[in-house]
Amino acid sequence: MIERKNNLYAWLYLLPALILIGGFFIYPVIQTFRLSLYSGLGFNPTRFVGLKNYVQLLTNDKLFVSWFPPSGALFNNVLWLLLYPLGVVGTGLIVAVLSDRVKYEPAIKAVIFLPVMISATAASVIFRFLFSPNPVIGALNAFLVKVVPGFQAVPWLGRASLVNFATIIAAVWIGTGLSMTILSAAYKSIDRGILEAAKIDGANGRQLFWRISLPMMANPISFVSVTAIIASLKVLDLILVMTDGGPRGKSRVIAFTFYQEVFRNHYTGYGSAVAMLMLLLLFPLMVVQIKRLKKEKI
Amino acid sequence: MRKFLILLAVFLFFTQNFLSAAGTGEKGAKVDPKDKYVSVMAYWGGDEEAGFREVLKAFTAKTGIPYIYEGNRDMGTLLNLRIASGDPPDIAMTSSPGTMARYAKEGVIKALDGSDPILPKDILNKNYSQAWIDLGTVDGKFYGLTVKCNSKSTFWYKPASFKALGVSPPDTFAGLLEIADKYLAAGKTPYSIGGGSTWTLTDWFENIYVRVAGPEKYLKLFVTHEVKWTDPSVVKAFGYFKEIVYPENKLAGGVEGTLSTGFIDGFDVILRKNPGAEMYFEGGFMSSFAEQNFPKLVGGKDYSFFAFPEIDPKWGKPVVGGGDLAIVFEDRPNVRELIRFLASKEANTIWATAKKGAVVSPNKNVPLNVYPVLKGLEAAQVTQAESFVFDGSDLSPSAIGGDAMRIALQNFITDPGKLNGILKTLEAAAERAYK
């Protein structure tokens, strides 16, 4: 009897969370899946087409995915997935560790952290200027033209082979601040006694870092990595402002395709199929993240 | 509990009052002796609204007929609702000839040239060239009076640069190509294209296509898709476009520079001190950017435009652009008065010289000297146009005009040799979009 009452209370306490999850996650997902089976314009498409949207998306939409040679939004996102977390964690870690050794640490950190407070839209505009092919506007080209003899201005955002790297660099610039802060805190919380002991035992700087500091920061690093991976799969605003998916659609990613199809082309069903694929890719990451949050502290 | 109910009642009372007060916020909307007022609905706000109100005020001053202006940015939805509930405005302004045609076919708007015409033929013919009468005509009846318009067939150049090269604005496409060659020979780059803003490329194509295939086929390509993207006329038009963009040394920054340059930057390229190119093509509205970015340069002197040149003498120089058409839902004497006034030289001159929101008027009797120089050139172009077509990419489904067509044009500029494949992909997208 007592147990049943407890059960009831448990459910009662869970209710608000369940309502929120149900209303804002599960229901929309079901609805999106339903939409993805229809074709037509607007949010009330009427033509049921089954899995045709998925087939079209994966076999006949070169802008989304072209399997051989691999290109399209899906593979661009793979590039993001590989490079963005690497960039954010790598630079964050380097800054966190190196700045710990200098006096003006707070100043360095403040500068690196600054971009976090700028909206992605504004940052994208900054980078658009920076990357402009016109040396009068584009600082990067102006610099290279001055410094490297015979250098021809490069249209960083107009060349299909460069554009994804250019956008990723911009994203890393924005994202490093936060990862640096988290990793720096982790680095500082390492017990100095352990490092001292290792030093006395004859470990050099490199060994200290790779054998002691890094393993002791494993948790925060994996937290930052997973967050970055999720961010790389969801990236949209930056691309929208910096390149609008161009040139020739070569910088599109999954979220961009979703936005383009639903809100610009009004292909709600088709766009929903894109969203479902995105969710499918994100789902394992969410599970990993939640599991980790459950058992470990950051 | 009782206290709560009383509070609730008081609260509801006030919110009700507040809401209804907000609902009647628009000037004079409380009075509703319908036949006394003329009501006009448009999507204009800000300066655009101010300019139109000057015209309406002059109308009231002249005739004593009061007006109600309803401005709503999301007018399309509202207008449909009002029509459905049997309470449309007397006159509405639409920027879409397609919407006008639909209303005409549904019979919800009045033909202006009936047996007892709302707008007598002689007023219309006296003030408008055939292009504008054609634009407002659906199935042989005249429904839409164009009240303002703009041109996207304006080719920007620098008179001093042309003079130095020893050329004058070209009349034909061949003439344009000659000028480009002369620029190349003189070590200069002829064109700047803001191909990063992909819609500039669609404007290029539209101007070429309507000159190659004529207005009728143009509408069949963009509106009804009776002409396929693989049609020989489309291939032909792309052939002309190739003459502009290939080889890439004709373009400021080459292909990649073109694809990463926005439409304002593209214009800046020809206007700045060390210009990257000499000519730029985009609509008449570019002058406002030049004024802001280069306040020292004088429009009409340091930079000006000529009409996008002729390709086939059969079609001449049609104007591609946009405009707003007045359509009439109620036929009453007061409404007739306003429509006739809107078609007059008087009203159009007021509008063209409004302090805020001055327009380019399609009325051919508005003296061109009332405009600032460049607006006057634009007005001359639109009032004398043999034919006027709306921006085709705006008329087509957004998946085409806003997406597939733009990608196709960017791909074409990158590699003109792949035209067949590009058009096949575009046609496949069109088949999906027009279904």
Short mmCIF file of N, CA, C and O in Angstrom, two decimals, chain A residues 40-141:
data_model
loop_
_atom_site.label_atom_id
_atom_site.label_comp_id
_atom_site.label_asym_id
_atom_site.label_seq_id
_atom_site.Cartn_x
_atom_site.Cartn_y
_atom_site.Cartn_z
N GLY A 40 4.30 17.94 -51.04
CA GLY A 40 3.43 19.08 -51.29
C GLY A 40 3.98 20.31 -50.59
O GLY A 40 5.00 20.24 -49.93
N LEU A 41 3.30 21.44 -50.76
CA LEU A 41 3.81 22.68 -50.22
C LEU A 41 3.15 23.05 -48.89
O LEU A 41 2.01 22.70 -48.65
N GLY A 42 3.87 23.77 -48.03
CA GLY A 42 3.28 24.29 -46.80
C GLY A 42 3.19 23.24 -45.70
O GLY A 42 3.64 22.10 -45.85
N PHE A 43 2.61 23.66 -44.58
CA PHE A 43 2.61 22.80 -43.40
C PHE A 43 1.44 21.84 -43.33
O PHE A 43 1.23 21.16 -42.35
N ASN A 44 0.62 21.85 -44.38
CA ASN A 44 -0.47 20.91 -44.42
C ASN A 44 -0.45 20.08 -45.69
O ASN A 44 -1.41 20.02 -46.43
N PRO A 45 0.70 19.44 -45.95
CA PRO A 45 0.78 18.71 -47.21
C PRO A 45 -0.19 17.53 -47.19
O PRO A 45 -0.44 16.93 -46.14
N THR A 46 -0.74 17.23 -48.34
CA THR A 46 -1.82 16.24 -48.38
C THR A 46 -1.47 14.96 -49.12
O THR A 46 -2.16 13.96 -48.99
N ARG A 47 -0.41 15.01 -49.92
CA ARG A 47 -0.11 13.83 -50.74
C ARG A 47 0.78 12.87 -49.98
O ARG A 47 1.95 13.17 -49.71
N PHE A 48 0.26 11.70 -49.63
CA PHE A 48 1.06 10.71 -48.92
C PHE A 48 1.99 10.02 -49.92
O PHE A 48 1.54 9.54 -50.95
N VAL A 49 3.28 10.02 -49.63
CA VAL A 49 4.21 9.40 -50.58
C VAL A 49 5.07 8.32 -49.93
O VAL A 49 6.00 7.81 -50.54
N GLY A 50 4.78 7.97 -48.69
CA GLY A 50 5.58 6.94 -48.03
C GLY A 50 7.01 7.41 -47.82
O GLY A 50 7.24 8.54 -47.41
N LEU A 51 7.96 6.54 -48.17
CA LEU A 51 9.36 6.87 -47.91
C LEU A 51 10.04 7.56 -49.09
O LEU A 51 11.26 7.69 -49.13
N LYS A 52 9.23 8.01 -50.03
CA LYS A 52 9.77 8.57 -51.27
C LYS A 52 10.71 9.77 -51.01
O LYS A 52 11.72 9.93 -51.69
N ASN A 53 10.34 10.58 -50.01
CA ASN A 53 11.19 11.73 -49.69
C ASN A 53 12.59 11.29 -49.30
O ASN A 53 13.59 11.91 -49.70
N TYR A 54 12.65 10.21 -48.51
CA TYR A 54 13.96 9.71 -48.06
C TYR A 54 14.75 9.17 -49.24
O TYR A 54 15.96 9.37 -49.34
N VAL A 55 14.04 8.48 -50.14
CA VAL A 55 14.72 7.91 -51.31
C VAL A 55 15.29 9.03 -52.17
O VAL A 55 16.45 9.00 -52.57
N GLN A 56 14.44 10.04 -52.42
CA GLN A 56 14.89 11.19 -53.23
C GLN A 56 16.11 11.86 -52.58
O GLN A 56 17.10 12.17 -53.23
N LEU A 57 16.01 12.03 -51.28
CA LEU A 57 17.05 12.72 -50.52
C LEU A 57 18.39 11.99 -50.62
O LEU A 57 19.43 12.60 -50.80
N LEU A 58 18.33 10.67 -50.50
CA LEU A 58 19.58 9.91 -50.41
C LEU A 58 20.10 9.44 -51.76
O LEU A 58 21.26 9.04 -51.88
N THR A 59 19.26 9.49 -52.80
CA THR A 59 19.74 8.97 -54.09
C THR A 59 19.72 10.01 -55.19
O THR A 59 20.41 9.87 -56.19
N ASN A 60 18.92 11.06 -55.03
CA ASN A 60 18.71 11.92 -56.20
C ASN A 60 18.90 13.40 -55.91
O ASN A 60 18.54 14.24 -56.72
N ASP A 61 19.43 13.72 -54.74
CA ASP A 61 19.60 15.13 -54.40
C ASP A 61 21.09 15.40 -54.22
O ASP A 61 21.65 15.22 -53.15
N LYS A 62 21.72 15.80 -55.33
CA LYS A 62 23.17 15.94 -55.30
C LYS A 62 23.65 17.00 -54.33
O LYS A 62 24.76 16.94 -53.83
N LEU A 63 22.77 17.98 -54.09
CA LEU A 63 23.18 19.03 -53.15
C LEU A 63 23.21 18.47 -51.73
O LEU A 63 23.96 18.92 -50.88
N PHE A 64 22.37 17.48 -51.47
CA PHE A 64 22.36 16.90 -50.13
C PHE A 64 23.44 15.85 -49.98
O PHE A 64 24.25 15.90 -49.06
N VAL A 65 23.44 14.89 -50.89
CA VAL A 65 24.52 13.91 -50.84
C VAL A 65 24.78 13.34 -52.22
O VAL A 65 23.86 12.98 -52.96
N SER A 66 26.06 13.30 -52.59
CA SER A 66 26.48 12.64 -53.80
C SER A 66 27.52 11.64 -53.33
O SER A 66 28.54 12.01 -52.76
N TRP A 67 27.22 10.35 -53.53
CA TRP A 67 28.04 9.32 -52.85
C TRP A 67 29.42 9.16 -53.44
O TRP A 67 30.39 8.93 -52.72
N PHE A 68 29.50 9.26 -54.78
CA PHE A 68 30.83 9.10 -55.38
C PHE A 68 31.05 10.09 -56.48
O PHE A 68 30.31 10.11 -57.44
N PRO A 69 32.07 10.94 -56.45
CA PRO A 69 32.92 11.16 -55.27
C PRO A 69 32.13 11.83 -54.16
O PRO A 69 31.20 12.57 -54.45
N PRO A 70 32.46 11.53 -52.91
CA PRO A 70 31.64 12.02 -51.80
C PRO A 70 31.59 13.54 -51.75
O PRO A 70 32.61 14.19 -51.70
N SER A 71 30.38 14.09 -51.84
CA SER A 71 30.21 15.52 -51.69
C SER A 71 28.76 15.79 -51.29
O SER A 71 27.97 14.88 -51.15
N GLY A 72 28.44 17.05 -51.10
CA GLY A 72 27.08 17.41 -50.71
C GLY A 72 26.99 17.74 -49.23
O GLY A 72 27.97 17.60 -48.48
N ALA A 73 25.80 18.17 -48.83
CA ALA A 73 25.60 18.65 -47.47
C ALA A 73 26.00 17.61 -46.41
O ALA A 73 26.62 17.94 -45.40
N LEU A 74 25.66 16.35 -46.67
CA LEU A 74 25.93 15.29 -45.69
C LEU A 74 27.44 15.17 -45.44
O LEU A 74 27.89 15.15 -44.29
N PHE A 75 28.21 15.15 -46.52
CA PHE A 75 29.65 14.99 -46.35
C PHE A 75 30.30 16.27 -45.83
O PHE A 75 31.31 16.22 -45.12
N ASN A 76 29.72 17.41 -46.20
CA ASN A 76 30.23 18.65 -45.60
C ASN A 76 30.08 18.60 -44.10
O ASN A 76 30.93 19.05 -43.35
N ASN A 77 28.96 18.03 -43.68
CA ASN A 77 28.72 17.93 -42.24
C ASN A 77 29.70 16.95 -41.58
O ASN A 77 30.12 17.14 -40.44
N VAL A 78 30.09 15.92 -42.34
CA VAL A 78 31.10 14.99 -41.82
C VAL A 78 32.41 15.74 -41.58
O VAL A 78 33.07 15.57 -40.55
N LEU A 79 32.74 16.61 -42.55
CA LEU A 79 33.95 17.42 -42.40
C LEU A 79 33.85 18.30 -41.14
O LEU A 79 34.81 18.39 -40.36
N TRP A 80 32.70 18.90 -40.95
CA TRP A 80 32.46 19.70 -39.74
C TRP A 80 32.65 18.84 -38.50
O TRP A 80 33.28 19.24 -37.53
N LEU A 81 32.07 17.63 -38.58
CA LEU A 81 32.09 16.72 -37.44
C LEU A 81 33.52 16.36 -37.05
O LEU A 81 33.84 16.21 -35.87
N LEU A 82 34.39 16.25 -38.06
CA LEU A 82 35.76 15.88 -37.76
C LEU A 82 36.59 17.08 -37.31
O LEU A 82 37.33 17.00 -36.33
N LEU A 83 36.44 18.19 -38.02
CA LEU A 83 37.36 19.30 -37.80
C LEU A 83 36.94 20.25 -36.68
O LEU A 83 37.77 20.77 -35.96
N TYR A 84 35.64 20.49 -36.57
CA TYR A 84 35.20 21.48 -35.59
C TYR A 84 35.53 21.06 -34.15
O TYR A 84 36.16 21.83 -33.41
N PRO A 85 35.16 19.84 -33.72
CA PRO A 85 35.50 19.44 -32.34
C PRO A 85 37.01 19.42 -32.13
O PRO A 85 37.51 19.88 -31.09
N LEU A 86 37.74 18.95 -33.15
CA LEU A 86 39.20 18.91 -33.06
C LEU A 86 39.74 20.33 -32.83
O LEU A 86 40.59 20.55 -31.96
N GLY A 87 39.23 21.27 -33.62
CA GLY A 87 39.69 22.65 -33.52
C GLY A 87 39.35 23.25 -32.18
O GLY A 87 40.20 23.88 -31.52
N VAL A 88 38.11 23.07 -31.76
CA VAL A 88 37.66 23.70 -30.52
C VAL A 88 38.38 23.12 -29.31
O VAL A 88 38.91 23.85 -28.46
N VAL A 89 38.47 21.79 -29.26
CA VAL A 89 39.12 21.15 -28.11
C VAL A 89 40.62 21.41 -28.15
O VAL A 89 41.23 21.76 -27.13
N GLY A 90 41.20 21.29 -29.34
CA GLY A 90 42.65 21.47 -29.50
C GLY A 90 43.09 22.87 -29.08
O GLY A 90 43.92 23.02 -28.17
N THR A 91 42.48 23.88 -29.70
CA THR A 91 42.91 25.24 -29.38
C THR A 91 42.54 25.59 -27.94
O THR A 91 43.30 26.25 -27.24
N GLY A 92 41.38 25.13 -27.50
CA GLY A 92 40.96 25.40 -26.12
C GLY A 92 41.98 24.85 -25.13
O GLY A 92 42.37 25.52 -24.17
N LEU A 93 42.41 23.63 -25.42
CA LEU A 93 43.36 22.96 -24.53
C LEU A 93 44.71 23.67 -24.54
O LEU A 93 45.30 23.93 -23.47
N ILE A 94 45.15 24.02 -25.73
CA ILE A 94 46.45 24.68 -25.85
C ILE A 94 46.44 26.00 -25.08
O ILE A 94 47.34 26.29 -24.27
N VAL A 95 45.39 26.79 -25.30
CA VAL A 95 45.32 28.08 -24.63
C VAL A 95 45.24 27.88 -23.11
O VAL A 95 45.91 28.57 -22.34
N ALA A 96 44.41 26.90 -22.69
CA ALA A 96 44.23 26.68 -21.25
C ALA A 96 45.55 26.34 -20.58
O ALA A 96 45.88 26.87 -19.51
N VAL A 97 46.32 25.45 -21.22
CA VAL A 97 47.55 24.99 -20.60
C VAL A 97 48.65 26.05 -20.67
O VAL A 97 49.33 26.33 -19.69
N LEU A 98 48.78 26.65 -21.86
CA LEU A 98 49.86 27.62 -22.03
C LEU A 98 49.63 28.90 -21.22
O LEU A 98 50.56 29.45 -20.64
N SER A 99 48.37 29.35 -21.21
CA SER A 99 48.12 30.63 -20.53
C SER A 99 48.33 30.50 -19.03
O SER A 99 48.57 31.47 -18.32
N ASP A 100 48.28 29.25 -18.53
CA ASP A 100 48.49 29.00 -17.11
C ASP A 100 49.92 29.36 -16.70
O ASP A 100 50.21 29.58 -15.54
N ARG A 101 50.81 29.43 -17.69
CA ARG A 101 52.22 29.63 -17.36
C ARG A 101 52.65 31.08 -17.43
O ARG A 101 53.81 31.37 -17.18
N VAL A 102 51.75 31.95 -17.87
CA VAL A 102 52.18 33.36 -18.00
C VAL A 102 51.45 34.25 -17.01
O VAL A 102 50.39 33.90 -16.50
N LYS A 103 52.03 35.45 -16.81
CA LYS A 103 51.48 36.36 -15.82
C LYS A 103 50.15 36.96 -16.25
O LYS A 103 49.23 37.10 -15.48
N TYR A 104 50.10 37.37 -17.53
CA TYR A 104 48.90 38.07 -18.00
C TYR A 104 47.80 37.12 -18.46
O TYR A 104 47.11 37.38 -19.42
N GLU A 105 47.70 36.00 -17.77
CA GLU A 105 46.70 34.99 -18.13
C GLU A 105 45.28 35.55 -18.28
O GLU A 105 44.60 35.27 -19.27
N PRO A 106 44.82 36.36 -17.31
CA PRO A 106 43.43 36.85 -17.42
C PRO A 106 43.18 37.62 -18.72
O PRO A 106 42.13 37.49 -19.34
N ALA A 107 44.17 38.42 -19.13
CA ALA A 107 43.99 39.21 -20.34
C ALA A 107 43.84 38.31 -21.56
O ALA A 107 42.92 38.48 -22.38
N ILE A 108 44.72 37.31 -21.66
CA ILE A 108 44.64 36.38 -22.79
C ILE A 108 43.28 35.70 -22.82
O ILE A 108 42.60 35.63 -23.84
N LYS A 109 42.89 35.23 -21.65
CA LYS A 109 41.62 34.50 -21.57
C LYS A 109 40.44 35.39 -21.94
O LYS A 109 39.51 34.95 -22.61
N ALA A 110 40.50 36.63 -21.49
CA ALA A 110 39.39 37.54 -21.80
C ALA A 110 39.27 37.72 -23.31
O ALA A 110 38.17 37.67 -23.87
N VAL A 111 40.41 37.90 -23.96
CA VAL A 111 40.38 38.11 -25.41
C VAL A 111 39.84 36.87 -26.12
O VAL A 111 39.01 36.96 -27.02
N ILE A 112 40.33 35.70 -25.70
CA ILE A 112 39.87 34.48 -26.35
C ILE A 112 38.38 34.25 -26.07
O ILE A 112 37.66 33.69 -26.89
N PHE A 113 37.93 34.67 -24.90
CA PHE A 113 36.54 34.41 -24.53
C PHE A 113 35.57 35.37 -25.22
O PHE A 113 34.40 35.08 -25.37
N LEU A 114 36.09 36.52 -25.61
CA LEU A 114 35.25 37.57 -26.20
C LEU A 114 34.29 37.06 -27.29
O LEU A 114 33.09 37.39 -27.25
N PRO A 115 34.78 36.30 -28.27
CA PRO A 115 33.88 35.88 -29.35
C PRO A 115 32.65 35.13 -28.87
O PRO A 115 31.62 35.14 -29.53
N VAL A 116 32.76 34.47 -27.71
CA VAL A 116 31.61 33.71 -27.19
C VAL A 116 30.42 34.65 -26.96
O VAL A 116 29.27 34.28 -27.12
N MET A 117 30.75 35.89 -26.63
CA MET A 117 29.68 36.82 -26.30
C MET A 117 29.12 37.53 -27.52
O MET A 117 28.12 38.22 -27.43
N ILE A 118 29.78 37.37 -28.66
CA ILE A 118 29.26 37.96 -29.90
C ILE A 118 28.26 36.99 -30.49
O ILE A 118 28.46 35.78 -30.45
N SER A 119 27.18 37.50 -31.03
CA SER A 119 26.22 36.59 -31.65
C SER A 119 26.87 35.99 -32.90
O SER A 119 27.71 36.61 -33.54
N ALA A 120 26.46 34.76 -33.20
CA ALA A 120 27.05 34.06 -34.34
C ALA A 120 26.86 34.86 -35.62
O ALA A 120 27.71 34.87 -36.49
N THR A 121 25.74 35.56 -35.70
CA THR A 121 25.46 36.35 -36.90
C THR A 121 26.51 37.44 -37.08
O THR A 121 27.06 37.62 -38.17
N ALA A 122 26.77 38.16 -35.98
CA ALA A 122 27.75 39.24 -36.06
C ALA A 122 29.12 38.68 -36.39
O ALA A 122 29.85 39.21 -37.23
N ALA A 123 29.47 37.58 -35.74
CA ALA A 123 30.77 36.96 -36.00
C ALA A 123 30.88 36.55 -37.46
O ALA A 123 31.93 36.71 -38.08
N SER A 124 29.79 36.05 -38.01
CA SER A 124 29.81 35.63 -39.41
C SER A 124 30.06 36.81 -40.33
O SER A 124 30.78 36.70 -41.32
N VAL A 125 29.47 37.94 -39.98
CA VAL A 125 29.67 39.14 -40.80
C VAL A 125 31.14 39.55 -40.74
O VAL A 125 31.76 39.87 -41.76
N ILE A 126 31.71 39.49 -39.52
CA ILE A 126 33.13 39.82 -39.37
C ILE A 126 33.97 38.96 -40.29
O ILE A 126 34.83 39.44 -41.03
N PHE A 127 33.69 37.65 -40.28
CA PHE A 127 34.49 36.74 -41.09
C PHE A 127 34.23 36.91 -42.58
O PHE A 127 35.10 36.64 -43.41
N ARG A 128 33.03 37.33 -42.92
CA ARG A 128 32.76 37.60 -44.33
C ARG A 128 33.66 38.71 -44.82
O ARG A 128 34.20 38.65 -45.92
N PHE A 129 33.79 39.73 -44.00
CA PHE A 129 34.70 40.82 -44.36
C PHE A 129 36.13 40.31 -44.43
O PHE A 129 36.86 40.57 -45.38
N LEU A 130 36.51 39.58 -43.39
CA LEU A 130 37.88 39.07 -43.28
C LEU A 130 38.26 38.26 -44.51
O LEU A 130 39.35 38.37 -45.04
N PHE A 131 37.33 37.45 -44.99
CA PHE A 131 37.61 36.53 -46.10
C PHE A 131 37.31 37.13 -47.47
O PHE A 131 37.43 36.45 -48.47
N SER A 132 36.87 38.36 -47.51
CA SER A 132 36.48 38.94 -48.80
C SER A 132 37.61 38.88 -49.82
O SER A 132 38.78 39.11 -49.49
N PRO A 133 37.29 38.56 -51.07
CA PRO A 133 38.34 38.45 -52.10
C PRO A 133 38.93 39.81 -52.45
O PRO A 133 40.01 39.89 -53.01
N ASN A 134 38.19 40.85 -52.15
CA ASN A 134 38.63 42.20 -52.47
C ASN A 134 39.60 42.69 -51.38
O ASN A 134 39.20 42.89 -50.25
N PRO A 135 40.89 42.86 -51.74
CA PRO A 135 41.89 43.20 -50.71
C PRO A 135 41.59 44.53 -50.00
O PRO A 135 42.15 44.81 -48.95
N VAL A 136 40.71 45.34 -50.59
CA VAL A 136 40.35 46.58 -49.93
C VAL A 136 39.50 46.30 -48.69
O VAL A 136 39.59 46.98 -47.68
N ILE A 137 38.67 45.27 -48.80
CA ILE A 137 37.78 44.90 -47.69
C ILE A 137 38.36 43.74 -46.88
O ILE A 137 38.33 43.75 -45.66
N GLY A 138 38.89 42.74 -47.59
CA GLY A 138 39.29 41.51 -46.93
C GLY A 138 40.65 41.61 -46.27
O GLY A 138 41.68 41.67 -46.94
N ALA A 139 40.65 41.60 -44.93
CA ALA A 139 41.90 41.78 -44.19
C ALA A 139 42.88 40.65 -44.47
O ALA A 139 44.09 40.88 -44.62
N LEU A 140 42.37 39.44 -44.56
CA LEU A 140 43.26 38.29 -44.75
C LEU A 140 44.01 38.41 -46.08
O LEU A 140 45.23 38.26 -46.14
N ASN A 141 43.26 38.71 -47.14
CA ASN A 141 43.90 38.86 -48.44
C ASN A 141 44.85 40.06 -48.45
O ASN A 141 45.93 39.99 -49.03
#
